[in-house]
Amino acid sequence: AQKVTQAQTEISVVEKEDVTLDCVYETRDTTYYLFWYKQPPSGELVFLIRRNSFDEQNEISGRYSWNFQKSTSSFNFTITASQVVDSAVYFCALSEAQDSWGKLQFGAGTQVVVTP
Amino acid sequence: DADVTQTPRNRITKTGKRIMLECSQTKGHDRMYWYRQDPGLGLRLIYYSFDVKDINKGEISDGYSVSRQAQAKFSLSLESAIPNQTALYFCATSDFPSGDTQYFGPGTRLTVL
């Protein structure tokens, strides 16, 4: 069963608009990590953030912010004032203590298209 | 120089051929992983290794084998390639004591005709 769901397949925005990517996860573990990765058109996977299950504090890094809510099993990602360079596929992923953190389970990804 | 390198970067081969994809890392991490990416499916784990003597099957290991030659090297083999193994393959490494974030290589695009 899919443990990480990214319901949005593609989001198109005009530059300077905000965009929020949804991520819903499923786990029975009380200890787990959540991640976001970016895959630009060049194809590499770039690590953006890691959040552990005991830290629900929201985080902001420049134009990026993350909202982690255990009550709804969600870890959403917002890009503020989007730029063309933000065009990429974004993946949410989960690793669990039961797997000794050894397995990253990815969502299907959300394609973000930012047009000038 | 990149911390995680993969060779080759692109490969076209024919059905039935044996193929080896290689991964090397200079990050000093003990853990290494192989994933494949197919459109619309995200990345799926093929094999992973927590140290040189440890090899584990992932979600989709059928048709693949691996070898951990050293801490820094982890190879993925397709013994007899088939067209549905056409995909983008990624190697990754992580360092458990430091939180186990996985860092990915640039990927190998494999096409099986």
PDB file of C-alpha atoms in Angstrom:
ATOM      1  CA  ALA A   1       0.000   0.000   0.000  1.00  0.00           C
ATOM      2  CA  GLN A   2       1.161   3.494  -0.785  1.00  0.00           C
ATOM      3  CA  LYS A   3       2.466   5.070   2.377  1.00  0.00           C
ATOM      4  CA  VAL A   4       3.093   8.512   0.958  1.00  0.00           C
ATOM      5  CA  THR A   5       0.460  10.215  -1.139  1.00  0.00           C
ATOM      6  CA  GLN A   6       1.015  13.307  -3.212  1.00  0.00           C
ATOM      7  CA  ALA A   7      -2.384  13.882  -4.715  1.00  0.00           C
ATOM      8  CA  GLN A   8      -1.347  16.749  -6.976  1.00  0.00           C
ATOM      9  CA  THR A   9       0.231  15.445 -10.147  1.00  0.00           C
ATOM     10  CA  GLU A  10       1.024  18.853 -11.609  1.00  0.00           C
ATOM     11  CA  ILE A  11       0.664  22.458 -10.485  1.00  0.00           C
ATOM     12  CA  SER A  12       1.128  25.380 -12.848  1.00  0.00           C
ATOM     13  CA  VAL A  13       1.653  28.890 -11.538  1.00  0.00           C
ATOM     14  CA  VAL A  14       2.806  32.226 -12.809  1.00  0.00           C
ATOM     15  CA  GLU A  15       6.003  33.614 -11.391  1.00  0.00           C
ATOM     16  CA  LYS A  16       5.639  35.297  -7.983  1.00  0.00           C
ATOM     17  CA  GLU A  17       2.592  33.266  -7.057  1.00  0.00           C
ATOM     18  CA  ASP A  18       2.746  31.031  -3.991  1.00  0.00           C
ATOM     19  CA  VAL A  19       2.389  27.282  -4.436  1.00  0.00           C
ATOM     20  CA  THR A  20       1.637  24.647  -1.826  1.00  0.00           C
ATOM     21  CA  LEU A  21       2.422  20.976  -2.332  1.00  0.00           C
ATOM     22  CA  ASP A  22       0.472  18.455  -0.309  1.00  0.00           C
ATOM     23  CA  CYS A  23       1.914  15.317   1.247  1.00  0.00           C
ATOM     24  CA  VAL A  24      -0.053  12.814   3.304  1.00  0.00           C
ATOM     25  CA  TYR A  25       1.678   9.861   4.884  1.00  0.00           C
ATOM     26  CA  GLU A  26       0.683   6.671   6.635  1.00  0.00           C
ATOM     27  CA  THR A  27       2.644   4.897   9.348  1.00  0.00           C
ATOM     28  CA  ARG A  28       2.126   2.945  12.556  1.00  0.00           C
ATOM     29  CA  ASP A  29       5.556   3.859  13.798  1.00  0.00           C
ATOM     30  CA  THR A  30       5.759   6.552  16.443  1.00  0.00           C
ATOM     31  CA  THR A  31       9.283   7.382  15.316  1.00  0.00           C
ATOM     32  CA  TYR A  32       9.817   8.316  11.695  1.00  0.00           C
ATOM     33  CA  TYR A  33      11.351  10.907   9.406  1.00  0.00           C
ATOM     34  CA  LEU A  34       9.762  12.874   6.611  1.00  0.00           C
ATOM     35  CA  PHE A  35      11.679  14.362   3.707  1.00  0.00           C
ATOM     36  CA  TRP A  36      11.252  16.589   0.697  1.00  0.00           C
ATOM     37  CA  TYR A  37      13.445  16.258  -2.392  1.00  0.00           C
ATOM     38  CA  LYS A  38      13.562  18.377  -5.534  1.00  0.00           C
ATOM     39  CA  GLN A  39      14.220  16.945  -8.994  1.00  0.00           C
ATOM     40  CA  PRO A  40      14.916  19.737 -11.505  1.00  0.00           C
ATOM     41  CA  PRO A  41      14.762  19.093 -15.259  1.00  0.00           C
ATOM     42  CA  SER A  42      18.425  18.093 -15.197  1.00  0.00           C
ATOM     43  CA  GLY A  43      17.341  14.967 -13.291  1.00  0.00           C
ATOM     44  CA  GLU A  44      19.336  14.936 -10.082  1.00  0.00           C
ATOM     45  CA  LEU A  45      17.633  14.586  -6.708  1.00  0.00           C
ATOM     46  CA  VAL A  46      18.311  17.413  -4.299  1.00  0.00           C
ATOM     47  CA  PHE A  47      17.622  17.022  -0.585  1.00  0.00           C
ATOM     48  CA  LEU A  48      15.558  19.908   0.806  1.00  0.00           C
ATOM     49  CA  ILE A  49      14.518  19.036   4.338  1.00  0.00           C
ATOM     50  CA  ARG A  50      14.249  16.280   6.947  1.00  0.00           C
ATOM     51  CA  ARG A  51      11.799  16.419   9.827  1.00  0.00           C
ATOM     52  CA  ASN A  52      11.499  13.868  12.629  1.00  0.00           C
ATOM     53  CA  SER A  53       8.182  12.774  14.073  1.00  0.00           C
ATOM     54  CA  PHE A  54       8.808  14.447  17.416  1.00  0.00           C
ATOM     55  CA  ASP A  55       9.321  17.893  15.971  1.00  0.00           C
ATOM     56  CA  GLU A  56       6.131  19.490  14.713  1.00  0.00           C
ATOM     57  CA  GLN A  57       7.601  22.948  14.578  1.00  0.00           C
ATOM     58  CA  ASN A  58       7.126  24.535  11.192  1.00  0.00           C
ATOM     59  CA  GLU A  59      10.249  25.498   9.327  1.00  0.00           C
ATOM     60  CA  ILE A  60      11.131  28.292   6.956  1.00  0.00           C
ATOM     61  CA  SER A  61      14.178  28.443   4.728  1.00  0.00           C
ATOM     62  CA  GLY A  62      14.190  31.446   2.458  1.00  0.00           C
ATOM     63  CA  ARG A  63      11.182  31.159   0.176  1.00  0.00           C
ATOM     64  CA  TYR A  64      10.513  27.578   1.292  1.00  0.00           C
ATOM     65  CA  SER A  65       8.385  26.637   4.266  1.00  0.00           C
ATOM     66  CA  TRP A  66       7.081  23.378   5.626  1.00  0.00           C
ATOM     67  CA  ASN A  67       4.003  22.639   7.702  1.00  0.00           C
ATOM     68  CA  PHE A  68       4.065  19.361   9.622  1.00  0.00           C
ATOM     69  CA  GLN A  69       0.805  18.268  11.266  1.00  0.00           C
ATOM     70  CA  LYS A  70       0.759  14.852  12.918  1.00  0.00           C
ATOM     71  CA  SER A  71      -2.974  15.151  13.603  1.00  0.00           C
ATOM     72  CA  THR A  72      -3.673  14.998   9.871  1.00  0.00           C
ATOM     73  CA  SER A  73      -0.542  13.007   8.901  1.00  0.00           C
ATOM     74  CA  SER A  74       0.501  15.765   6.559  1.00  0.00           C
ATOM     75  CA  PHE A  75       3.798  17.436   5.713  1.00  0.00           C
ATOM     76  CA  ASN A  76       3.031  20.192   3.255  1.00  0.00           C
ATOM     77  CA  PHE A  77       5.542  22.348   1.410  1.00  0.00           C
ATOM     78  CA  THR A  78       5.017  25.947   0.314  1.00  0.00           C
ATOM     79  CA  ILE A  79       7.090  27.938  -2.120  1.00  0.00           C
ATOM     80  CA  THR A  80       6.511  31.655  -1.649  1.00  0.00           C
ATOM     81  CA  ALA A  81       6.898  34.045  -4.559  1.00  0.00           C
ATOM     82  CA  SER A  82       7.728  31.270  -6.982  1.00  0.00           C
ATOM     83  CA  GLN A  83      10.451  31.667  -9.587  1.00  0.00           C
ATOM     84  CA  VAL A  84      11.100  29.904 -12.872  1.00  0.00           C
ATOM     85  CA  VAL A  85      14.014  28.066 -11.224  1.00  0.00           C
ATOM     86  CA  ASP A  86      11.501  26.394  -8.909  1.00  0.00           C
ATOM     87  CA  SER A  87      10.153  24.402 -11.854  1.00  0.00           C
ATOM     88  CA  ALA A  88      10.843  20.800 -10.906  1.00  0.00           C
ATOM     89  CA  VAL A  89       9.307  17.615  -9.611  1.00  0.00           C
ATOM     90  CA  TYR A  90       9.054  17.573  -5.840  1.00  0.00           C
ATOM     91  CA  PHE A  91       8.967  14.340  -3.881  1.00  0.00           C
ATOM     92  CA  CYS A  92       7.839  13.725  -0.347  1.00  0.00           C
ATOM     93  CA  ALA A  93       9.291  10.641   1.368  1.00  0.00           C
ATOM     94  CA  LEU A  94       9.022   8.694   4.613  1.00  0.00           C
ATOM     95  CA  SER A  95      11.480   6.524   6.544  1.00  0.00           C
ATOM     96  CA  GLU A  96      10.451   4.511   9.579  1.00  0.00           C
ATOM     97  CA  ALA A  97      12.198   3.184  12.650  1.00  0.00           C
ATOM     98  CA  GLN A  98      10.814  -0.310  11.990  1.00  0.00           C
ATOM     99  CA  ASP A  99      13.003  -0.471   8.882  1.00  0.00           C
ATOM    100  CA  SER A 100      16.050   0.844  10.754  1.00  0.00           C
ATOM    101  CA  TRP A 101      15.529   3.997   8.702  1.00  0.00           C
ATOM    102  CA  GLY A 102      16.794   2.013   5.710  1.00  0.00           C
ATOM    103  CA  LYS A 103      13.900   2.459   3.339  1.00  0.00           C
ATOM    104  CA  LEU A 104      12.837   5.753   1.866  1.00  0.00           C
ATOM    105  CA  GLN A 105       9.279   5.442   0.654  1.00  0.00           C
ATOM    106  CA  PHE A 106       8.484   8.065  -1.926  1.00  0.00           C
ATOM    107  CA  GLY A 107       5.297   9.636  -3.093  1.00  0.00           C
ATOM    108  CA  ALA A 108       4.672   9.798  -6.829  1.00  0.00           C
ATOM    109  CA  GLY A 109       5.856  13.391  -6.982  1.00  0.00           C
ATOM    110  CA  THR A 110       4.292  16.722  -7.926  1.00  0.00           C
ATOM    111  CA  GLN A 111       5.431  18.520 -11.064  1.00  0.00           C
ATOM    112  CA  VAL A 112       5.623  22.279 -10.495  1.00  0.00           C
ATOM    113  CA  VAL A 113       5.666  24.463 -13.590  1.00  0.00           C
ATOM    114  CA  VAL A 114       6.433  28.140 -13.059  1.00  0.00           C
ATOM    115  CA  THR A 115       5.939  30.375 -16.078  1.00  0.00           C
ATOM    116  CA  PRO A 116       7.276  33.913 -16.401  1.00  0.00           C
TER     117      PRO A 116
ATOM    118  CA  ASP B   1      33.997  16.437  -7.510  1.00  0.00           C
ATOM    119  CA  ALA B   2      30.614  14.886  -6.826  1.00  0.00           C
ATOM    120  CA  ASP B   3      30.224  12.945  -3.579  1.00  0.00           C
ATOM    121  CA  VAL B   4      28.180  10.182  -5.218  1.00  0.00           C
ATOM    122  CA  THR B   5      29.017   9.149  -8.772  1.00  0.00           C
ATOM    123  CA  GLN B   6      27.296   6.702 -11.074  1.00  0.00           C
ATOM    124  CA  THR B   7      28.605   5.077 -14.222  1.00  0.00           C
ATOM    125  CA  PRO B   8      27.502   4.947 -16.916  1.00  0.00           C
ATOM    126  CA  ARG B   9      25.197   7.960 -17.057  1.00  0.00           C
ATOM    127  CA  ASN B  10      23.342   6.631 -20.064  1.00  0.00           C
ATOM    128  CA  ARG B  11      23.146   3.139 -21.487  1.00  0.00           C
ATOM    129  CA  ILE B  12      21.203   1.561 -24.305  1.00  0.00           C
ATOM    130  CA  THR B  13      21.229  -2.204 -24.447  1.00  0.00           C
ATOM    131  CA  LYS B  14      19.316  -5.123 -25.891  1.00  0.00           C
ATOM    132  CA  THR B  15      17.021  -7.641 -24.311  1.00  0.00           C
ATOM    133  CA  GLY B  16      18.910 -10.500 -22.707  1.00  0.00           C
ATOM    134  CA  LYS B  17      22.176  -8.641 -22.190  1.00  0.00           C
ATOM    135  CA  ARG B  18      23.889  -8.449 -18.797  1.00  0.00           C
ATOM    136  CA  ILE B  19      24.320  -4.931 -17.516  1.00  0.00           C
ATOM    137  CA  MET B  20      26.189  -3.544 -14.532  1.00  0.00           C
ATOM    138  CA  LEU B  21      25.609  -0.106 -13.079  1.00  0.00           C
ATOM    139  CA  GLU B  22      28.242   1.184 -10.718  1.00  0.00           C
ATOM    140  CA  CYS B  23      28.076   3.591  -7.817  1.00  0.00           C
ATOM    141  CA  SER B  24      30.953   5.145  -5.886  1.00  0.00           C
ATOM    142  CA  GLN B  25      30.878   7.571  -2.987  1.00  0.00           C
ATOM    143  CA  THR B  26      33.405   9.715  -1.202  1.00  0.00           C
ATOM    144  CA  LYS B  27      31.114  10.694   1.660  1.00  0.00           C
ATOM    145  CA  GLY B  28      32.361   7.931   3.941  1.00  0.00           C
ATOM    146  CA  HIS B  29      28.834   6.654   4.520  1.00  0.00           C
ATOM    147  CA  ASP B  30      28.188   3.064   5.504  1.00  0.00           C
ATOM    148  CA  ARG B  31      24.733   2.774   3.960  1.00  0.00           C
ATOM    149  CA  MET B  32      24.111   2.570   0.229  1.00  0.00           C
ATOM    150  CA  TYR B  33      20.944   2.085  -1.821  1.00  0.00           C
ATOM    151  CA  TRP B  34      19.704   1.471  -5.345  1.00  0.00           C
ATOM    152  CA  TYR B  35      16.390   2.898  -6.565  1.00  0.00           C
ATOM    153  CA  ARG B  36      14.612   2.995  -9.891  1.00  0.00           C
ATOM    154  CA  GLN B  37      12.373   5.800 -11.054  1.00  0.00           C
ATOM    155  CA  ASP B  38       9.518   5.306 -13.457  1.00  0.00           C
ATOM    156  CA  PRO B  39       7.232   8.110 -14.612  1.00  0.00           C
ATOM    157  CA  GLY B  40       4.332   8.654 -12.201  1.00  0.00           C
ATOM    158  CA  LEU B  41       5.617   6.130  -9.677  1.00  0.00           C
ATOM    159  CA  GLY B  42       8.231   8.034  -7.752  1.00  0.00           C
ATOM    160  CA  LEU B  43      11.308   6.095  -6.713  1.00  0.00           C
ATOM    161  CA  ARG B  44      11.212   2.477  -5.620  1.00  0.00           C
ATOM    162  CA  LEU B  45      13.881   0.702  -3.620  1.00  0.00           C
ATOM    163  CA  ILE B  46      15.652  -2.205  -5.322  1.00  0.00           C
ATOM    164  CA  TYR B  47      18.387  -3.180  -2.838  1.00  0.00           C
ATOM    165  CA  TYR B  48      20.133  -1.638   0.116  1.00  0.00           C
ATOM    166  CA  SER B  49      23.254  -2.300   2.143  1.00  0.00           C
ATOM    167  CA  PHE B  50      23.963  -1.087   5.668  1.00  0.00           C
ATOM    168  CA  ASP B  51      27.610  -2.110   5.534  1.00  0.00           C
ATOM    169  CA  VAL B  52      29.971  -4.179   3.397  1.00  0.00           C
ATOM    170  CA  LYS B  53      28.693  -7.509   4.721  1.00  0.00           C
ATOM    171  CA  ASP B  54      25.024  -6.580   4.678  1.00  0.00           C
ATOM    172  CA  ILE B  55      22.739  -6.805   1.617  1.00  0.00           C
ATOM    173  CA  ASN B  56      18.962  -6.511   1.737  1.00  0.00           C
ATOM    174  CA  LYS B  57      16.214  -6.776  -0.824  1.00  0.00           C
ATOM    175  CA  GLY B  58      13.974  -3.824  -1.350  1.00  0.00           C
ATOM    176  CA  GLU B  59      10.525  -3.497  -2.810  1.00  0.00           C
ATOM    177  CA  ILE B  60      11.378  -4.575  -6.365  1.00  0.00           C
ATOM    178  CA  SER B  61      14.478  -6.793  -6.309  1.00  0.00           C
ATOM    179  CA  ASP B  62      13.347  -9.425  -8.837  1.00  0.00           C
ATOM    180  CA  GLY B  63      15.569  -9.399 -11.905  1.00  0.00           C
ATOM    181  CA  TYR B  64      18.361  -7.515 -10.138  1.00  0.00           C
ATOM    182  CA  SER B  65      21.408  -8.393  -8.069  1.00  0.00           C
ATOM    183  CA  VAL B  66      23.943  -6.277  -6.214  1.00  0.00           C
ATOM    184  CA  SER B  67      27.513  -6.394  -4.990  1.00  0.00           C
ATOM    185  CA  ARG B  68      29.058  -4.293  -2.237  1.00  0.00           C
ATOM    186  CA  GLN B  69      32.717  -4.422  -3.155  1.00  0.00           C
ATOM    187  CA  ALA B  70      33.857  -1.931  -0.541  1.00  0.00           C
ATOM    188  CA  GLN B  71      32.405   0.691   1.748  1.00  0.00           C
ATOM    189  CA  ALA B  72      32.535   3.144  -1.126  1.00  0.00           C
ATOM    190  CA  LYS B  73      31.272   0.947  -3.968  1.00  0.00           C
ATOM    191  CA  PHE B  74      27.887  -0.623  -4.620  1.00  0.00           C
ATOM    192  CA  SER B  75      27.046  -2.165  -8.004  1.00  0.00           C
ATOM    193  CA  LEU B  76      23.695  -3.125  -9.461  1.00  0.00           C
ATOM    194  CA  SER B  77      23.442  -5.872 -12.075  1.00  0.00           C
ATOM    195  CA  LEU B  78      20.709  -6.845 -14.460  1.00  0.00           C
ATOM    196  CA  GLU B  79      21.548 -10.437 -15.341  1.00  0.00           C
ATOM    197  CA  SER B  80      19.299 -10.572 -18.390  1.00  0.00           C
ATOM    198  CA  ALA B  81      17.836  -7.192 -19.197  1.00  0.00           C
ATOM    199  CA  ILE B  82      14.219  -6.883 -20.312  1.00  0.00           C
ATOM    200  CA  PRO B  83      12.394  -3.860 -21.752  1.00  0.00           C
ATOM    201  CA  ASN B  84      10.368  -3.141 -18.603  1.00  0.00           C
ATOM    202  CA  GLN B  85      13.644  -2.479 -16.802  1.00  0.00           C
ATOM    203  CA  THR B  86      13.963   0.671 -18.866  1.00  0.00           C
ATOM    204  CA  ALA B  87      14.094   3.379 -16.201  1.00  0.00           C
ATOM    205  CA  LEU B  88      16.204   5.970 -14.418  1.00  0.00           C
ATOM    206  CA  TYR B  89      18.358   4.347 -11.746  1.00  0.00           C
ATOM    207  CA  PHE B  90      19.655   6.172  -8.712  1.00  0.00           C
ATOM    208  CA  CYS B  91      22.253   5.261  -6.155  1.00  0.00           C
ATOM    209  CA  ALA B  92      22.098   6.879  -2.732  1.00  0.00           C
ATOM    210  CA  THR B  93      24.133   6.913   0.475  1.00  0.00           C
ATOM    211  CA  SER B  94      23.356   7.768   4.067  1.00  0.00           C
ATOM    212  CA  ASP B  95      25.062   8.025   7.410  1.00  0.00           C
ATOM    213  CA  PHE B  96      22.901   6.530  10.119  1.00  0.00           C
ATOM    214  CA  PRO B  97      24.476   8.183  13.170  1.00  0.00           C
ATOM    215  CA  SER B  98      23.934  11.562  11.539  1.00  0.00           C
ATOM    216  CA  GLY B  99      20.241  11.101  10.956  1.00  0.00           C
ATOM    217  CA  ASP B 100      20.277   8.942   7.864  1.00  0.00           C
ATOM    218  CA  THR B 101      19.389  11.492   5.229  1.00  0.00           C
ATOM    219  CA  GLN B 102      19.922   9.885   1.836  1.00  0.00           C
ATOM    220  CA  TYR B 103      22.027  11.704  -0.734  1.00  0.00           C
ATOM    221  CA  PHE B 104      21.620  10.703  -4.350  1.00  0.00           C
ATOM    222  CA  GLY B 105      23.915  10.255  -7.298  1.00  0.00           C
ATOM    223  CA  PRO B 106      23.147  11.869 -10.662  1.00  0.00           C
ATOM    224  CA  GLY B 107      21.294   8.830 -11.997  1.00  0.00           C
ATOM    225  CA  THR B 108      21.784   6.371 -14.846  1.00  0.00           C
ATOM    226  CA  ARG B 109      19.284   6.347 -17.686  1.00  0.00           C
ATOM    227  CA  LEU B 110      18.945   2.783 -18.929  1.00  0.00           C
ATOM    228  CA  THR B 111      17.077   1.818 -22.072  1.00  0.00           C
ATOM    229  CA  VAL B 112      16.491  -1.839 -22.879  1.00  0.00           C
ATOM    230  CA  LEU B 113      15.409  -2.459 -26.466  1.00  0.00           C
TER     231      LEU B 113
END
